[in-house]
mmCIF file of C-alpha atoms in Angstrom:
data_model
loop_
_atom_site.group_PDB
_atom_site.id
_atom_site.type_symbol
_atom_site.label_atom_id
_atom_site.label_comp_id
_atom_site.label_asym_id
_atom_site.label_seq_id
_atom_site.Cartn_x
_atom_site.Cartn_y
_atom_site.Cartn_z
ATOM 1 C CA UNK A 30 103.542 96.096 96.611
ATOM 2 C CA UNK A 31 106.949 94.316 95.879
ATOM 3 C CA UNK A 32 109.112 96.895 94.707
ATOM 4 C CA UNK A 33 111.919 95.627 94.998
ATOM 5 C CA UNK A 34 111.991 93.528 91.786
ATOM 6 C CA UNK A 35 111.248 96.277 89.983
ATOM 7 C CA UNK A 36 112.616 96.060 85.948
ATOM 8 C CA UNK A 37 113.348 99.359 83.764
ATOM 9 C CA UNK A 38 113.199 100.544 80.841
ATOM 10 C CA UNK A 39 113.600 101.463 77.321
ATOM 11 C CA UNK A 40 111.063 103.961 75.308
ATOM 12 C CA UNK A 41 109.004 101.603 72.410
ATOM 13 C CA UNK A 42 106.642 102.573 69.370
ATOM 14 C CA UNK A 43 102.726 102.484 69.916
ATOM 15 C CA UNK A 44 102.273 99.055 68.182
ATOM 16 C CA UNK A 45 100.396 96.581 69.909
ATOM 17 C CA UNK A 46 101.369 93.872 70.444
ATOM 18 C CA UNK A 47 99.885 89.906 70.662
ATOM 19 C CA UNK A 48 99.827 89.010 74.184
ATOM 20 C CA UNK A 49 103.058 87.759 74.837
ATOM 21 C CA UNK A 50 104.655 85.105 77.051
ATOM 22 C CA UNK A 51 103.225 84.737 80.435
ATOM 23 C CA UNK A 52 106.965 84.346 80.946
ATOM 24 C CA UNK A 53 108.324 87.040 79.043
ATOM 25 C CA UNK A 54 106.145 89.369 81.968
ATOM 26 C CA UNK A 55 108.115 92.085 83.801
ATOM 27 C CA UNK A 56 107.363 91.517 87.818
ATOM 28 C CA UNK A 57 103.921 92.123 88.491
ATOM 29 C CA UNK A 58 103.457 95.872 90.534
ATOM 30 C CA UNK A 59 100.939 97.277 91.694
ATOM 31 C CA UNK A 60 99.878 101.328 92.404
ATOM 32 C CA UNK A 61 98.699 99.725 95.866
ATOM 33 C CA UNK A 62 98.084 99.417 98.338
ATOM 34 C CA UNK A 63 100.716 101.872 99.799
ATOM 35 C CA UNK A 64 99.405 105.823 98.758
ATOM 36 C CA UNK A 65 103.650 106.040 96.861
ATOM 37 C CA UNK A 66 102.506 104.598 92.711
ATOM 38 C CA UNK A 67 104.882 101.689 91.345
ATOM 39 C CA UNK A 68 107.494 103.892 88.136
ATOM 40 C CA UNK A 69 106.747 100.606 86.308
ATOM 41 C CA UNK A 70 103.639 100.036 84.080
ATOM 42 C CA UNK A 71 101.379 97.063 83.119
ATOM 43 C CA UNK A 72 102.874 94.984 79.964
ATOM 44 C CA UNK A 73 101.906 96.263 76.690
ATOM 45 C CA UNK A 74 99.043 94.765 75.797
ATOM 46 C CA UNK A 75 97.798 93.897 78.959
ATOM 47 C CA UNK A 76 94.978 94.767 81.768
ATOM 48 C CA UNK A 77 95.634 95.344 84.942
ATOM 49 C CA UNK A 78 93.147 95.387 87.695
ATOM 50 C CA UNK A 79 93.721 96.961 91.151
ATOM 51 C CA UNK A 80 90.490 97.339 93.893
ATOM 52 C CA UNK A 81 90.184 97.536 96.800
ATOM 53 C CA UNK A 82 87.285 94.537 98.348
ATOM 54 C CA UNK A 83 85.894 96.525 101.291
ATOM 55 C CA UNK A 84 87.457 99.860 102.023
ATOM 56 C CA UNK A 85 86.209 102.101 105.822
ATOM 57 C CA UNK A 86 87.069 105.588 107.873
ATOM 58 C CA UNK A 87 85.807 107.207 109.926
ATOM 59 C CA UNK A 88 86.887 111.218 110.740
ATOM 60 C CA UNK A 89 85.758 113.086 114.051
ATOM 61 C CA UNK A 90 84.945 116.936 113.092
ATOM 62 C CA UNK A 91 83.412 119.400 115.162
ATOM 63 C CA UNK A 92 81.681 116.190 117.312
ATOM 64 C CA UNK A 93 80.383 114.197 114.509
ATOM 65 C CA UNK A 94 81.690 111.323 113.116
ATOM 66 C CA UNK A 95 81.654 110.388 108.989
ATOM 67 C CA UNK A 96 81.901 107.324 108.558
ATOM 68 C CA UNK A 97 82.642 105.848 104.873
ATOM 69 C CA UNK A 98 82.280 102.154 103.713
ATOM 70 C CA UNK A 99 83.115 101.184 100.125
ATOM 71 C CA UNK A 100 83.121 98.070 97.628
ATOM 72 C CA UNK A 101 85.274 98.096 94.731
ATOM 73 C CA UNK A 102 87.771 100.566 94.878
ATOM 74 C CA UNK A 103 88.715 99.928 91.382
ATOM 75 C CA UNK A 104 92.014 100.812 89.203
ATOM 76 C CA UNK A 105 91.572 99.293 85.188
ATOM 77 C CA UNK A 106 95.092 99.278 83.956
ATOM 78 C CA UNK A 107 95.907 98.754 80.096
ATOM 79 C CA UNK A 108 99.295 98.807 78.330
ATOM 80 C CA UNK A 109 99.640 100.350 75.092
ATOM 81 C CA UNK A 110 103.369 99.998 74.996
ATOM 82 C CA UNK A 111 105.786 98.455 77.412
ATOM 83 C CA UNK A 112 106.312 102.282 78.543
ATOM 84 C CA UNK A 113 103.063 103.711 79.079
ATOM 85 C CA UNK A 114 99.656 102.388 80.211
ATOM 86 C CA UNK A 115 96.397 104.663 80.941
ATOM 87 C CA UNK A 116 93.708 104.355 83.769
ATOM 88 C CA UNK A 117 89.949 104.588 84.120
ATOM 89 C CA UNK A 118 89.811 105.221 88.392
ATOM 90 C CA UNK A 119 86.278 104.904 89.928
ATOM 91 C CA UNK A 120 84.597 103.697 92.815
ATOM 92 C CA UNK A 121 81.331 102.228 92.065
ATOM 93 C CA UNK A 122 79.141 102.130 95.956
ATOM 94 C CA UNK A 123 80.339 104.252 98.258
ATOM 95 C CA UNK A 124 77.861 105.061 101.121
ATOM 96 C CA UNK A 125 78.121 107.346 103.765
ATOM 97 C CA UNK A 126 76.776 107.828 107.371
ATOM 98 C CA UNK A 127 76.654 110.635 110.250
ATOM 99 C CA UNK A 128 74.687 111.493 112.804
ATOM 100 C CA UNK A 129 71.565 112.922 111.379
ATOM 101 C CA UNK A 130 72.543 111.766 107.285
ATOM 102 C CA UNK A 131 72.991 109.322 105.274
ATOM 103 C CA UNK A 132 73.491 107.895 101.623
ATOM 104 C CA UNK A 133 74.813 106.109 99.184
ATOM 105 C CA UNK A 134 75.771 106.264 95.476
ATOM 106 C CA UNK A 135 79.276 106.212 93.581
ATOM 107 C CA UNK A 136 82.166 107.782 93.084
ATOM 108 C CA UNK A 137 83.273 110.791 89.805
ATOM 109 C CA UNK A 138 86.177 109.093 87.235
ATOM 110 C CA UNK A 139 88.956 109.909 87.205
ATOM 111 C CA UNK A 140 91.342 108.832 83.416
ATOM 112 C CA UNK A 141 95.528 109.023 83.959
ATOM 113 C CA UNK A 142 97.884 107.655 81.634
ATOM 114 C CA UNK A 143 101.290 106.446 83.464
ATOM 115 C CA UNK A 144 104.639 106.924 82.101
ATOM 116 C CA UNK A 145 108.103 105.637 82.507
ATOM 117 C CA UNK A 146 110.965 107.929 81.901
ATOM 118 C CA UNK A 147 113.175 105.214 82.786
ATOM 119 C CA UNK A 148 113.623 101.488 85.108
ATOM 120 C CA UNK A 149 110.974 99.714 82.938
ATOM 121 C CA UNK A 150 113.230 96.693 81.697
ATOM 122 C CA UNK A 151 116.288 96.664 84.611
ATOM 123 C CA UNK A 152 118.449 98.789 86.592
ATOM 124 C CA UNK A 153 117.970 99.514 90.241
ATOM 125 C CA UNK A 154 116.001 102.420 89.864
ATOM 126 C CA UNK A 155 112.521 103.901 88.576
ATOM 127 C CA UNK A 156 110.542 106.925 87.915
ATOM 128 C CA UNK A 157 107.749 107.699 85.983
ATOM 129 C CA UNK A 158 105.154 111.071 85.727
ATOM 130 C CA UNK A 159 101.932 110.529 85.622
ATOM 131 C CA UNK A 160 99.395 113.107 84.424
ATOM 132 C CA UNK A 161 94.803 112.888 85.734
ATOM 133 C CA UNK A 162 92.059 114.400 84.898
ATOM 134 C CA UNK A 163 89.102 113.471 86.972
ATOM 135 C CA UNK A 164 85.317 113.954 86.368
ATOM 136 C CA UNK A 165 81.943 114.727 87.188
ATOM 137 C CA UNK A 166 80.322 112.255 87.167
ATOM 138 C CA UNK A 167 78.883 110.962 90.759
ATOM 139 C CA UNK A 168 77.296 111.334 93.426
ATOM 140 C CA UNK A 169 79.544 111.976 95.487
ATOM 141 C CA UNK A 170 80.878 114.406 93.512
ATOM 142 C CA UNK A 171 81.511 118.252 94.059
ATOM 143 C CA UNK A 172 80.571 118.745 89.922
ATOM 144 C CA UNK A 173 84.057 120.110 89.256
ATOM 145 C CA UNK A 174 86.596 119.164 86.572
ATOM 146 C CA UNK A 175 89.940 118.612 88.327
ATOM 147 C CA UNK A 176 93.513 117.129 87.444
ATOM 148 C CA UNK A 177 96.404 116.756 88.662
ATOM 149 C CA UNK A 178 99.873 115.181 88.286
ATOM 150 C CA UNK A 179 102.013 112.762 90.209
ATOM 151 C CA UNK A 180 106.215 112.039 89.644
ATOM 152 C CA UNK A 181 107.093 108.823 91.287
ATOM 153 C CA UNK A 182 110.432 107.563 91.912
ATOM 154 C CA UNK A 183 111.045 103.792 93.396
ATOM 155 C CA UNK A 184 114.781 101.875 94.053
ATOM 156 C CA UNK A 185 115.263 98.499 95.890
ATOM 157 C CA UNK A 186 118.418 97.448 97.493
ATOM 158 C CA UNK A 187 118.559 93.642 99.145
ATOM 159 C CA UNK A 188 115.253 92.915 100.761
ATOM 160 C CA UNK A 189 114.546 96.719 100.647
ATOM 161 C CA UNK A 190 113.007 98.926 98.290
ATOM 162 C CA UNK A 191 112.085 102.799 98.792
ATOM 163 C CA UNK A 192 109.505 104.730 97.095
ATOM 164 C CA UNK A 193 108.332 109.006 97.119
ATOM 165 C CA UNK A 194 106.577 110.543 94.957
ATOM 166 C CA UNK A 195 105.275 114.362 94.104
ATOM 167 C CA UNK A 196 101.603 115.608 93.703
ATOM 168 C CA UNK A 197 100.329 118.549 91.703
ATOM 169 C CA UNK A 198 96.518 119.040 91.754
ATOM 170 C CA UNK A 199 93.931 121.498 90.362
ATOM 171 C CA UNK A 200 91.364 121.487 92.471
ATOM 172 C CA UNK A 201 88.881 123.471 93.084
ATOM 173 C CA UNK A 202 87.919 125.641 96.943
ATOM 174 C CA UNK A 203 84.654 125.163 98.142
ATOM 175 C CA UNK A 204 85.164 127.629 100.953
ATOM 176 C CA UNK A 205 86.528 130.492 98.058
ATOM 177 C CA UNK A 206 84.403 129.435 95.536
ATOM 178 C CA UNK A 207 87.688 128.808 92.631
ATOM 179 C CA UNK A 208 89.822 126.563 90.889
ATOM 180 C CA UNK A 209 93.552 125.846 92.966
ATOM 181 C CA UNK A 210 96.627 124.640 93.281
ATOM 182 C CA UNK A 211 96.635 122.321 95.861
ATOM 183 C CA UNK A 212 99.383 119.109 96.282
ATOM 184 C CA UNK A 213 101.244 116.244 98.997
ATOM 185 C CA UNK A 214 103.841 114.261 98.863
ATOM 186 C CA UNK A 215 104.434 110.042 100.100
ATOM 187 C CA UNK A 216 108.341 108.234 101.015
ATOM 188 C CA UNK A 217 107.858 104.764 101.737
ATOM 189 C CA UNK A 218 110.083 102.116 103.314
ATOM 190 C CA UNK A 219 108.899 97.956 101.498
ATOM 191 C CA UNK A 220 110.246 95.262 102.883
ATOM 192 C CA UNK A 221 109.839 91.231 101.234
ATOM 193 C CA UNK A 222 109.183 89.545 104.414
ATOM 194 C CA UNK A 223 109.540 85.791 102.304
ATOM 195 C CA UNK A 224 109.264 84.909 98.117
ATOM 196 C CA UNK A 225 105.163 86.100 98.990
ATOM 197 C CA UNK A 226 105.011 88.520 101.495
ATOM 198 C CA UNK A 227 105.724 91.878 101.605
ATOM 199 C CA UNK A 228 105.031 95.090 104.097
ATOM 200 C CA UNK A 229 105.967 98.329 104.186
ATOM 201 C CA UNK A 230 105.088 101.889 106.315
ATOM 202 C CA UNK A 231 104.883 104.984 104.791
ATOM 203 C CA UNK A 232 104.357 108.916 105.718
ATOM 204 C CA UNK A 233 102.116 110.930 103.617
ATOM 205 C CA UNK A 234 101.347 114.752 103.468
ATOM 206 C CA UNK A 235 98.659 116.914 102.225
ATOM 207 C CA UNK A 236 98.523 120.888 101.121
ATOM 208 C CA UNK A 237 95.730 122.306 101.270
ATOM 209 C CA UNK A 238 94.625 126.001 100.123
ATOM 210 C CA UNK A 239 94.741 127.377 103.163
ATOM 211 C CA UNK A 240 98.991 125.586 103.289
ATOM 212 C CA UNK A 241 97.811 123.258 105.898
ATOM 213 C CA UNK A 242 99.948 120.570 106.458
ATOM 214 C CA UNK A 243 98.452 116.794 107.184
ATOM 215 C CA UNK A 244 100.331 114.516 108.039
ATOM 216 C CA UNK A 245 99.334 110.492 107.707
ATOM 217 C CA UNK A 246 101.232 107.071 109.200
ATOM 218 C CA UNK A 247 100.208 104.268 105.993
ATOM 219 C CA UNK A 248 101.893 100.634 107.175
ATOM 220 C CA UNK A 249 99.752 97.264 105.504
ATOM 221 C CA UNK A 250 100.448 93.521 103.947
ATOM 222 C CA UNK A 251 100.816 91.438 100.407
ATOM 223 C CA UNK A 252 100.236 88.278 100.110
ATOM 224 C CA UNK A 253 101.350 87.679 95.734
ATOM 225 C CA UNK A 254 99.740 84.284 95.605
ATOM 226 C CA UNK A 255 101.482 84.156 92.104
ATOM 227 C CA UNK A 256 102.927 85.828 89.206
ATOM 228 C CA UNK A 257 99.812 87.186 88.352
ATOM 229 C CA UNK A 258 98.052 87.677 91.756
ATOM 230 C CA UNK A 259 98.621 90.149 94.724
ATOM 231 C CA UNK A 260 95.982 90.980 97.766
ATOM 232 C CA UNK A 261 96.522 93.291 99.943
ATOM 233 C CA UNK A 262 96.020 94.916 103.329
ATOM 234 C CA UNK A 263 96.168 99.018 103.866
ATOM 235 C CA UNK A 264 95.905 101.435 106.408
ATOM 236 C CA UNK A 265 95.596 105.242 106.697
ATOM 237 C CA UNK A 266 96.638 107.418 110.370
ATOM 238 C CA UNK A 267 96.032 111.150 110.846
ATOM 239 C CA UNK A 268 98.799 112.573 112.769
ATOM 240 C CA UNK A 269 96.873 115.843 113.164
ATOM 241 C CA UNK A 270 92.826 116.901 113.916
ATOM 242 C CA UNK A 271 92.498 118.140 110.932
ATOM 243 C CA UNK A 272 93.255 115.010 108.652
ATOM 244 C CA UNK A 273 90.469 111.916 108.139
ATOM 245 C CA UNK A 274 91.479 109.526 111.622
ATOM 246 C CA UNK A 275 91.637 106.522 109.578
ATOM 247 C CA UNK A 276 91.001 104.135 106.974
ATOM 248 C CA UNK A 277 91.607 100.655 106.220
ATOM 249 C CA UNK A 278 90.974 98.716 103.069
ATOM 250 C CA UNK A 279 92.185 95.114 101.458
ATOM 251 C CA UNK A 280 91.899 94.729 97.605
ATOM 252 C CA UNK A 281 93.051 92.294 95.034
ATOM 253 C CA UNK A 282 95.747 92.763 92.235
ATOM 254 C CA UNK A 283 95.064 90.489 89.380
ATOM 255 C CA UNK A 284 97.571 91.430 85.616
ATOM 256 C CA UNK A 285 95.974 89.412 82.765
#
């Protein structure tokens, strides 16, 4: 996570550069493991892979327990400019089971871009917009094209950092058989335990098409082994019976 190391911003042209010297790169910033996206983009001409190597979620509704296992839930990024990058998000393996059924497959494909508005190359705060579209390409799919936009903000002070985001999604409502707008927010507090290890706590709120509010709590840790690699461990816990009970995951961010 390491949000206290954010550096901040200036729009650049769209010319793709030769890869810069590794020492010229900004501090590593990832959109994982917390739900609050980083406002910092990948340096232009560089790739970044952010993946949940393994994930497990459990939810009990109406007396039936659903267990979901995921592998390699990946966000593949490329820096187009010093303030714009593009993302491809997908999960190649999902296994879901209940007491009566068991199925497996892959997820839909999500295409995103992150546009940094300020704070990419220096300063005490940063903000970015992340529009996205989800394509119905997976076996775990509602067969609808959906989309939305995220606005995310971050600021750091000494060993602490804060982040906040708002998200609006245009999604399919299966009960009403129509497309509707839903929303969510997240707020995170991060702390650098030492030079390589960080931790965070987070509060997440989701609003559905029935105006139902579902709160979640999240916490996790990061361990940065070098300037281009970071391991993480995260969790998400529902604070209401209507939400997914809990989720845990273990992952990696690698910059090239």
